[in-house]
């Protein structure tokens, strides 16, 4: 019987105080170092046979690679599409994907990138610089990814195989990492094709797509792929199973080789069935999000009261079986850019009551909208803790329809939301992680609506974030620390804890597979046994 591996991998920043990319330290408690080297070299000659199989914990029908942020479909894009550079989610290092080499530096604010010789989309057409320029421009204009790419001034095709990129300011240390969020597709694709069955230049291509709960995504190798990570099986099949029991059954019975998001309650069942369960510390977290333009949630004291009212240690013990760490800053403690925030929330019901009284919100009634995935298991205790300080909390467990929380002149239809998130699937430098939830994008123009708040704190934060982007490497950390302090004080959207992500797999059925510290499954380099 395999033992549960309590693998606590260090989650380090994509940008240290010196501004350089750092890798994840991959140390397994059960057997020494398991560091995975990737120098971008061609790792395989092609498919080895069989079908790679996985059980996915999230659903989505959005296959469009532009601005994709769903846990399910973003993982799919890692296999179907390429950027100029791609991110190895095991190490957080980039490697050459469509790019033939690293960017050629023309000046501090101008670079050129040559495309890989012979790169083709799965339909057989060559990838051109025009395709890359179109993809970058569309993602720059996207409400979700735009904040990641705001440092780009312009991009154009120098010739058919060379892309010229001009920046607003020097950004060399993170240029490749940020370019990796842009996945390239044929410029000729229509909007409908992007939304239904897009094609890319990656090692896999879509065969059929049903991302609804109970559906499946079928992949087959891209016969035209000539990059560093070719498909290593004849087919790949992902079952979309939101129900924890269903995913557990699929893995324990060997219906799939890999299971995403193992519930702690099912770990022993899986190991008894011969599976391995790895816990990997990362940036995965549940958060409370407030409608910051709706009274009384426009008052940061009310928002703070929620965090003082919730017994996080009890929540971690009972709901997470200890596989999480209480928040002492926006970043987890093992992040290289960690800074202990000036405001730390410990269980203090009396302080919560005092804050509500100061804000004139004692005894208020409100709805807690709860996403119907793993965070629903947290909601009962959260409600009890909030009710215990005199609030009247009604839980609305639902599948979040994010379209309802787009920027609007009308007040958004929610009070407080409990839902999970993890932008480290795009990268792990502090600026990116903050930009995801607090930048000039849909999160702050809609959703939290924090950009519309009249207290000026969003402007203060974003001025500091911009200052850090343009600062010398030695000054960045101090500026980021000020940002972390603002977030901890204002909590428009803030984590309850940083979670260890559990992935289960049948080691006797799959080779070369390794869990990652973020949502999604990566089968690149994996093969059937």
Coordinates of C-alpha atoms in Angstrom, one line a residue:
X1 CA 0.0 0.0 0.0
X2 CA 1.3 3.4 -1.0
X3 CA 1.7 6.0 1.8
X4 CA 0.3 9.5 1.7
X5 CA 3.2 11.8 0.8
X6 CA 3.0 15.0 2.7
X7 CA 5.0 16.8 0.1
X8 CA 5.6 20.4 1.2
X9 CA 7.2 22.2 -1.7
X10 CA 8.5 25.7 -1.2
X11 CA 6.5 28.2 -3.2
X12 CA 9.0 30.9 -4.1
X13 CA 8.5 34.1 -6.0
X14 CA 8.8 34.6 -9.7
X15 CA 10.7 37.8 -8.9
X16 CA 13.0 38.0 -5.9
X17 CA 14.0 41.3 -4.4
X18 CA 16.8 41.3 -6.9
X19 CA 14.2 40.9 -9.7
X20 CA 15.4 37.6 -10.9
X21 CA 13.3 34.5 -11.5
X22 CA 13.6 31.8 -8.9
X23 CA 12.5 28.1 -9.1
X24 CA 10.4 26.1 -6.8
X25 CA 12.3 23.9 -4.4
X26 CA 10.7 20.5 -4.9
X27 CA 11.5 18.5 -1.7
X28 CA 9.4 15.5 -0.8
X29 CA 9.2 14.4 2.8
X30 CA 8.9 10.8 1.8
X31 CA 12.0 10.5 -0.3
X32 CA 14.4 13.3 -0.6
X33 CA 14.7 15.7 -3.5
X34 CA 12.4 15.4 -6.5
X35 CA 13.5 18.4 -8.4
X36 CA 12.4 18.3 -12.0
X37 CA 14.9 19.8 -14.5
X38 CA 13.6 21.3 -17.7
X39 CA 16.1 23.1 -20.0
X40 CA 13.6 23.2 -22.8
X41 CA 15.4 20.5 -24.8
X42 CA 13.3 18.0 -26.8
X43 CA 12.3 15.4 -24.2
X44 CA 10.7 12.7 -26.4
X45 CA 10.2 11.5 -29.9
X46 CA 6.4 11.3 -29.7
X47 CA 3.5 9.3 -28.6
X48 CA 4.3 6.0 -26.7
X49 CA 0.8 4.5 -26.8
X50 CA -2.2 4.2 -24.6
X51 CA -4.5 6.9 -23.2
X52 CA -3.6 9.4 -20.4
X53 CA -6.6 9.8 -18.1
X54 CA -7.5 12.3 -15.4
X55 CA -10.5 13.3 -13.2
X56 CA -10.9 17.1 -13.1
X57 CA -12.5 18.9 -10.2
X58 CA -13.7 22.0 -12.0
X59 CA -16.1 22.6 -14.9
X60 CA -16.2 25.2 -17.6
X61 CA -17.5 25.7 -21.1
X62 CA -15.1 28.5 -22.0
X63 CA -12.4 27.1 -24.4
X64 CA -11.3 30.5 -25.7
X65 CA -7.6 30.9 -25.0
X66 CA -7.9 34.7 -24.8
X67 CA -8.0 35.6 -21.1
X68 CA -8.9 32.1 -20.0
X69 CA -9.1 31.8 -16.2
X70 CA -11.1 28.6 -15.6
X71 CA -9.2 26.0 -13.7
X72 CA -10.3 23.3 -16.2
X73 CA -9.9 25.0 -19.5
X74 CA -6.7 26.9 -18.6
X75 CA -5.1 23.5 -17.9
X76 CA -6.4 22.3 -21.2
X77 CA -4.7 25.3 -23.0
X78 CA -1.4 24.3 -21.5
X79 CA -1.6 21.2 -23.6
X80 CA -3.2 22.6 -26.8
X81 CA -1.6 26.0 -27.2
X82 CA 1.9 27.5 -26.9
X83 CA 3.1 31.0 -26.0
X84 CA 6.4 32.4 -27.2
X85 CA 7.5 31.1 -23.8
X86 CA 5.7 28.6 -21.6
X87 CA 5.8 28.2 -17.9
X88 CA 6.8 24.9 -16.3
X89 CA 4.3 24.8 -13.4
X90 CA 6.6 22.4 -11.5
X91 CA 9.4 24.9 -11.3
X92 CA 7.9 28.2 -12.3
X93 CA 10.7 28.6 -14.8
X94 CA 10.0 29.5 -18.4
X95 CA 11.2 27.6 -21.4
X96 CA 11.3 28.3 -25.1
X97 CA 8.0 27.3 -26.7
X98 CA 7.2 29.1 -30.0
X99 CA 10.3 31.2 -29.5
X100 CA 13.5 29.9 -31.0
X101 CA 15.5 31.5 -28.2
X102 CA 15.5 34.1 -25.5
X103 CA 14.4 37.6 -26.5
X104 CA 17.1 39.6 -28.3
X105 CA 17.6 42.9 -26.4
X106 CA 17.6 46.0 -28.7
X107 CA 17.4 48.4 -25.8
X108 CA 16.0 48.4 -22.2
X109 CA 12.5 48.9 -23.7
X110 CA 12.7 47.0 -27.0
X111 CA 13.1 43.3 -27.7
X112 CA 12.8 41.0 -30.7
X113 CA 11.7 37.3 -30.6
X114 CA 12.3 34.9 -33.4
X115 CA 9.9 32.0 -33.9
X116 CA 10.9 28.3 -33.8
X117 CA 11.7 26.9 -37.2
X118 CA 8.9 24.7 -38.6
X119 CA 6.3 25.6 -36.0
X120 CA 2.8 24.8 -37.2
X121 CA -0.7 24.8 -36.0
X122 CA -2.6 21.5 -35.8
X123 CA -4.3 22.3 -39.1
X124 CA -0.9 22.3 -40.8
X125 CA -0.5 26.0 -41.3
X126 CA 2.7 27.7 -40.2
X127 CA 2.7 29.9 -37.2
X128 CA 3.6 33.5 -38.3
X129 CA 4.6 36.6 -36.5
X130 CA 1.2 38.1 -37.4
X131 CA -0.5 35.3 -35.5
X132 CA 1.6 36.1 -32.4
X133 CA 1.0 39.9 -32.7
X134 CA -2.7 39.3 -33.0
X135 CA -2.8 37.0 -29.9
X136 CA -0.8 39.5 -27.8
X137 CA -2.9 42.4 -28.8
X138 CA -6.2 40.6 -28.1
X139 CA -4.9 39.5 -24.7
X140 CA -3.7 43.1 -23.9
X141 CA -7.3 44.3 -24.6
X142 CA -8.8 41.5 -22.5
X143 CA -10.4 42.6 -19.2
X144 CA -8.7 39.6 -17.4
X145 CA -5.2 39.4 -18.8
X146 CA -4.7 43.0 -19.7
X147 CA -3.4 43.8 -16.2
X148 CA -0.6 41.2 -16.7
X149 CA 0.5 42.9 -20.0
X150 CA 0.1 46.6 -19.3
X151 CA 3.9 47.1 -19.5
X152 CA 3.8 46.5 -23.3
X153 CA 3.6 49.6 -25.4
X154 CA 3.3 48.0 -28.8
X155 CA 4.0 44.8 -30.6
X156 CA 4.5 44.3 -34.4
X157 CA 5.8 41.8 -36.9
X158 CA 9.3 42.7 -38.0
X159 CA 9.0 39.9 -40.6
X160 CA 7.1 36.7 -41.0
X161 CA 9.2 35.0 -38.3
X162 CA 10.2 37.8 -36.0
X163 CA 8.1 39.7 -33.4
X164 CA 9.2 43.2 -32.2
X165 CA 8.0 44.2 -28.7
X166 CA 8.3 47.7 -27.3
X167 CA 7.8 48.3 -23.6
X168 CA 6.6 51.3 -21.6
X169 CA 9.4 50.8 -19.1
X170 CA 12.2 48.3 -18.4
X171 CA 10.7 44.9 -17.5
X172 CA 13.4 42.4 -18.5
X173 CA 13.4 40.2 -15.4
X174 CA 9.7 39.1 -16.0
X175 CA 9.3 39.6 -19.7
X176 CA 9.3 35.9 -20.6
X177 CA 7.1 34.9 -17.7
X178 CA 4.4 37.5 -18.7
X179 CA 4.6 36.6 -22.3
X180 CA 3.8 33.0 -21.3
X181 CA 0.2 33.9 -20.4
X182 CA -0.5 34.7 -24.1
X183 CA -1.4 31.5 -26.0
X184 CA -1.1 31.8 -29.8
X185 CA -3.8 30.7 -32.2
X186 CA -4.3 31.4 -36.0
X187 CA -5.2 35.0 -36.7
X188 CA -7.8 33.7 -39.1
X189 CA -9.9 32.0 -36.4
X190 CA -13.4 33.6 -36.1
X191 CA -14.8 34.5 -32.7
X192 CA -17.1 31.5 -32.9
X193 CA -14.2 29.2 -33.6
X194 CA -12.3 30.5 -30.6
X195 CA -15.3 29.9 -28.4
X196 CA -16.1 26.4 -29.7
X197 CA -13.1 24.5 -31.0
X198 CA -9.9 26.6 -31.2
X199 CA -6.7 25.2 -32.5
X200 CA -3.2 25.8 -31.4
X201 CA 0.4 24.7 -32.0
X202 CA 0.8 22.7 -28.8
X203 CA 1.5 19.0 -28.5
X204 CA -2.2 18.1 -28.2
X205 CA -5.3 19.2 -30.0
X206 CA -9.0 19.0 -29.1
X207 CA -10.9 16.0 -30.4
X208 CA -14.2 16.8 -28.5
X209 CA -15.0 19.2 -25.7
X210 CA -17.7 18.9 -23.0
X211 CA -16.6 20.9 -20.0
X212 CA -19.8 20.6 -18.1
X213 CA -20.0 18.5 -14.9
X214 CA -20.2 14.9 -16.0
X215 CA -18.7 15.7 -19.4
X216 CA -15.3 14.9 -20.8
X217 CA -12.6 16.5 -22.9
X218 CA -10.9 14.3 -25.5
X219 CA -7.4 15.1 -26.9
X220 CA -5.3 13.6 -29.6
X221 CA -1.6 14.4 -30.6
X222 CA -0.9 17.3 -32.9
X223 CA 0.7 15.6 -35.9
X224 CA 2.5 18.8 -36.8
X225 CA 4.1 19.6 -33.4
X226 CA 7.9 19.9 -33.5
X227 CA 8.5 21.6 -30.1
X228 CA 10.2 20.5 -26.9
X229 CA 7.3 18.6 -25.2
X230 CA 5.6 16.2 -27.7
X231 CA 2.5 14.2 -26.8
X232 CA 3.6 10.9 -25.1
X233 CA 0.5 8.9 -25.6
X234 CA -2.0 8.0 -28.4
X235 CA -4.9 9.8 -26.7
X236 CA -5.8 11.8 -23.6
X237 CA -9.1 11.8 -21.8
X238 CA -10.3 14.1 -19.0
X239 CA -13.5 13.4 -17.0
X240 CA -15.1 16.5 -15.5
X241 CA -16.3 15.4 -12.1
X242 CA -17.2 18.1 -9.5
X243 CA -18.4 15.5 -7.0
X244 CA -15.6 14.4 -4.7
X245 CA -16.9 10.9 -4.3
X246 CA -17.1 10.4 -8.1
X247 CA -13.5 11.5 -8.6
X248 CA -12.3 9.3 -5.7
X249 CA -14.1 6.3 -7.1
X250 CA -12.7 6.8 -10.6
X251 CA -9.1 6.9 -9.2
X252 CA -9.5 4.1 -6.6
X253 CA -11.0 1.8 -9.3
X254 CA -8.4 2.7 -11.8
X255 CA -10.8 4.3 -14.3
X256 CA -8.4 7.3 -14.4
X257 CA -4.7 7.5 -13.6
X258 CA -4.8 10.9 -11.9
X259 CA -7.3 12.8 -9.8
X260 CA -7.4 16.5 -9.1
X261 CA -8.2 18.0 -5.7
X262 CA -8.3 15.0 -3.4
X263 CA -10.6 15.6 -0.4
X264 CA -8.8 15.0 2.9
X265 CA -11.6 12.7 3.9
X266 CA -10.9 10.4 1.0
X267 CA -7.0 10.3 1.2
X268 CA -6.9 7.0 3.2
X269 CA -9.4 5.4 0.9
X270 CA -7.2 6.2 -2.1
X271 CA -4.0 5.0 -0.5
X272 CA -5.7 1.8 0.6
X273 CA -6.5 1.3 -3.1
X274 CA -2.9 1.6 -4.0
X275 CA -2.8 5.3 -5.1
X276 CA -0.4 8.0 -4.0
X277 CA -1.6 11.3 -2.6
X278 CA 0.7 14.3 -2.7
X279 CA 0.1 17.5 -0.8
X280 CA 1.8 20.4 -2.3
X281 CA 2.0 23.9 -0.6
X282 CA 1.2 26.7 -2.9
X283 CA -1.0 29.8 -3.4
X284 CA -4.3 28.0 -3.6
X285 CA -6.8 29.7 -1.3
X286 CA -10.4 30.3 -0.4
X287 CA -11.2 34.0 -0.1
X288 CA -14.0 36.3 1.1
X289 CA -14.9 38.9 -1.5
X290 CA -17.0 41.9 -0.6
X291 CA -19.3 44.2 -2.6
X292 CA -17.3 47.3 -1.5
X293 CA -19.7 49.9 -2.9
X294 CA -22.7 48.4 -1.1
X295 CA -23.3 49.5 2.5
X296 CA -22.1 48.5 5.0
X297 CA -19.4 46.6 3.2
X298 CA -18.0 49.9 1.9
X299 CA -16.5 50.3 5.4
X300 CA -13.3 48.4 5.8
X301 CA -14.0 47.9 9.5
X302 CA -17.0 45.7 8.6
X303 CA -14.9 43.7 6.3
X304 CA -12.2 43.3 9.0
X305 CA -14.8 42.1 11.5
X306 CA -15.5 39.1 9.3
X307 CA -11.9 38.0 9.5
X308 CA -11.7 38.5 13.3
X309 CA -15.0 36.6 13.7
X310 CA -13.9 33.4 11.9
X311 CA -12.0 30.8 13.8
X312 CA -9.5 30.0 11.1
X313 CA -7.4 27.4 13.0
X314 CA -10.6 25.5 13.8
X315 CA -11.6 25.7 10.1
X316 CA -8.2 24.4 9.0
X317 CA -8.3 21.5 11.5
X318 CA -11.8 20.4 10.9
X319 CA -12.4 21.2 7.2
X320 CA -8.8 20.8 5.8
X321 CA -7.5 18.2 8.2
X322 CA -4.6 20.5 8.9
X323 CA -3.5 20.9 5.3
X324 CA -3.4 24.7 5.2
X325 CA -1.7 27.6 6.8
X326 CA -3.3 30.6 8.5
X327 CA -2.8 33.9 6.7
X328 CA -0.2 36.4 8.0
X329 CA 0.1 38.2 4.7
X330 CA -1.2 38.1 1.2
X331 CA 1.7 35.7 0.4
X332 CA 2.3 32.4 2.1
X333 CA 5.2 32.2 4.5
X334 CA 7.3 30.1 2.2
X335 CA 7.2 32.6 -0.6
X336 CA 10.5 34.3 -1.2
X337 CA 8.9 37.7 -1.1
X338 CA 6.9 37.1 2.0
X339 CA 6.4 40.0 4.4
X340 CA 4.4 39.8 7.6
X341 CA 1.5 42.2 7.2
X342 CA 0.9 45.0 9.6
X343 CA -2.6 43.6 10.2
X344 CA -2.9 39.9 11.1
X345 CA -6.3 38.3 11.8
X346 CA -6.6 36.0 14.8
X347 CA -9.8 34.7 16.2
X348 CA -11.2 37.6 18.3
X349 CA -15.0 37.7 18.4
X350 CA -15.0 40.7 20.8
X351 CA -12.8 42.7 18.4
X352 CA -15.2 41.8 15.6
X353 CA -18.2 43.0 17.6
X354 CA -16.4 46.3 18.4
X355 CA -15.6 46.9 14.8
X356 CA -19.2 46.3 13.8
X357 CA -20.4 48.7 16.5
X358 CA -18.0 51.4 15.4
X359 CA -19.3 51.0 11.8
X360 CA -22.9 51.0 12.8
X361 CA -23.4 47.5 11.4
X362 CA -24.2 45.5 14.6
X363 CA -26.9 42.8 13.9
X364 CA -27.0 43.3 10.2
X365 CA -28.4 40.6 7.9
X366 CA -26.6 39.6 4.7
X367 CA -26.2 36.8 2.2
X368 CA -23.0 34.8 1.9
X369 CA -22.8 33.5 -1.7
X370 CA -20.9 30.2 -1.7
X371 CA -19.4 28.6 -4.8
X372 CA -20.6 25.0 -5.1
X373 CA -17.1 23.5 -5.2
X374 CA -14.8 22.5 -2.3
X375 CA -15.3 25.8 -0.4
X376 CA -18.9 24.8 0.4
X377 CA -17.5 22.6 3.1
X378 CA -16.2 25.7 4.9
X379 CA -19.5 27.6 4.8
X380 CA -21.3 26.0 7.8
X381 CA -18.6 26.9 10.3
X382 CA -18.2 30.4 8.8
X383 CA -21.9 31.0 9.1
X384 CA -21.9 29.8 12.8
X385 CA -18.9 32.1 13.6
X386 CA -20.6 35.1 12.0
X387 CA -23.9 34.4 13.6
X388 CA -22.1 34.1 17.0
X389 CA -21.2 37.8 16.8
X390 CA -24.8 38.8 16.3
X391 CA -24.9 38.8 12.5
X392 CA -27.6 37.1 10.5
X393 CA -25.9 35.1 7.7
X394 CA -27.9 33.3 5.0
X395 CA -26.0 30.9 2.8
X396 CA -26.7 30.8 -0.9
X397 CA -24.7 27.9 -2.3
X398 CA -24.6 28.1 -6.1
X399 CA -22.5 27.7 -9.2
X400 CA -21.1 31.2 -9.6
X401 CA -22.2 32.9 -12.8
X402 CA -19.3 35.4 -13.2
X403 CA -21.1 37.2 -16.0
X404 CA -23.4 38.6 -13.4
X405 CA -20.4 40.3 -11.8
X406 CA -19.2 42.3 -14.8
X407 CA -18.6 46.0 -14.5
X408 CA -22.0 47.8 -14.3
X409 CA -23.5 51.1 -13.4
X410 CA -26.0 49.2 -11.2
X411 CA -25.2 47.7 -7.8
X412 CA -24.0 44.1 -8.2
X413 CA -26.3 41.4 -6.9
X414 CA -24.4 40.1 -4.0
X415 CA -23.2 41.0 -0.5
X416 CA -20.3 38.7 0.4
X417 CA -18.9 35.8 -1.6
X418 CA -16.9 32.7 -0.6
X419 CA -15.0 31.2 -3.5
X420 CA -11.5 29.8 -4.3
X421 CA -8.8 31.2 -6.5
X422 CA -5.2 30.7 -7.5
X423 CA -3.5 33.1 -10.0
X424 CA -0.2 31.2 -9.6
X425 CA -1.4 29.2 -12.6
X426 CA -0.2 32.2 -14.6
X427 CA 3.1 32.9 -12.6
X428 CA 4.1 33.6 -9.1
X429 CA 5.8 36.9 -8.8
X430 CA 4.2 39.4 -6.4
X431 CA 3.2 41.9 -9.0
X432 CA 1.3 39.2 -11.0
X433 CA -0.4 37.8 -8.0
X434 CA -1.6 41.2 -6.8
X435 CA -2.5 42.4 -10.4
X436 CA -4.9 39.4 -10.8
X437 CA -7.3 40.5 -8.0
X438 CA -6.4 44.1 -7.4
X439 CA -5.2 45.5 -10.8
X440 CA -7.1 47.6 -13.3
X441 CA -9.3 44.7 -14.5
X442 CA -12.7 43.1 -14.1
X443 CA -12.0 42.2 -10.5
X444 CA -11.9 45.8 -9.4
X445 CA -14.1 47.4 -12.0
X446 CA -16.7 44.7 -11.3
X447 CA -16.8 41.9 -8.7
X448 CA -15.3 43.7 -5.7
X449 CA -15.9 47.1 -7.4
X450 CA -13.0 48.4 -5.2
X451 CA -11.9 50.7 -8.0
X452 CA -15.2 52.6 -7.6
X453 CA -14.8 53.0 -3.9
X454 CA -14.4 56.6 -2.7
X455 CA -11.7 56.0 -0.1
X456 CA -8.9 56.2 -2.6
X457 CA -7.2 53.0 -1.3
X458 CA -7.3 51.2 -4.7
X459 CA -5.5 54.2 -6.3
X460 CA -2.9 54.2 -3.5
X461 CA -2.3 50.5 -3.9
X462 CA -2.0 50.7 -7.7
X463 CA 0.3 53.7 -7.5
X464 CA 2.6 51.6 -5.3
X465 CA 2.4 48.6 -7.6
X466 CA 3.4 50.8 -10.6
X467 CA 6.2 52.3 -8.5
X468 CA 7.5 48.8 -7.8
X469 CA 7.4 47.9 -11.5
X470 CA 9.6 50.8 -12.4
X471 CA 11.8 50.6 -9.3
X472 CA 15.3 49.2 -9.1
X473 CA 15.5 45.6 -8.0
X474 CA 16.8 46.6 -4.6
X475 CA 13.8 48.8 -3.9
X476 CA 11.0 46.5 -5.1
X477 CA 10.6 44.5 -1.9
X478 CA 10.0 47.5 0.3
X479 CA 7.4 48.8 -2.0
X480 CA 5.6 45.5 -2.2
X481 CA 5.6 45.3 1.6
X482 CA 3.6 48.5 1.6
X483 CA 1.1 46.9 -0.8
X484 CA 0.7 43.8 1.4
X485 CA 0.0 46.0 4.4
X486 CA -2.8 47.9 2.5
X487 CA -4.4 44.7 1.4
X488 CA -4.3 43.2 4.9
X489 CA -5.9 46.4 6.3
X490 CA -8.6 46.9 3.6
X491 CA -9.4 43.3 2.8
X492 CA -11.7 44.0 -0.2
X493 CA -10.9 40.4 -1.2
X494 CA -8.6 38.5 1.0
X495 CA -7.6 34.8 1.7
X496 CA -8.8 32.9 4.7
X497 CA -5.9 30.5 4.5
X498 CA -3.2 29.2 2.1
X499 CA -4.0 25.6 1.2
X500 CA -1.9 22.6 0.4
X501 CA -3.2 21.1 -2.8
X502 CA -3.8 17.4 -2.9
X503 CA -3.4 15.3 -6.0
X504 CA -3.9 11.6 -6.3
X505 CA -2.4 9.3 -8.9
X506 CA -1.8 5.6 -9.7
X507 CA 2.0 5.5 -9.9
X508 CA 1.8 2.0 -11.4
X509 CA -0.3 3.2 -14.3
X510 CA 1.5 6.5 -15.3
X511 CA 5.1 7.5 -15.6
X512 CA 6.6 11.0 -15.6
X513 CA 3.6 12.6 -13.9
X514 CA 4.1 15.1 -11.1
X515 CA 1.5 17.1 -9.2
X516 CA 1.7 20.9 -9.2
X517 CA 1.1 23.5 -6.6
X518 CA -1.8 25.1 -8.4
X519 CA -5.2 24.1 -9.9
X520 CA -5.1 22.0 -13.0
X521 CA -3.4 18.8 -14.2
X522 CA -0.2 18.7 -16.3
X523 CA 0.4 15.7 -18.4
X524 CA 3.2 17.1 -20.5
X525 CA 6.0 14.6 -20.3
X526 CA 3.8 11.9 -18.8
X527 CA 3.2 8.5 -20.4
X528 CA 1.2 5.3 -19.7
X529 CA 2.9 2.4 -18.1

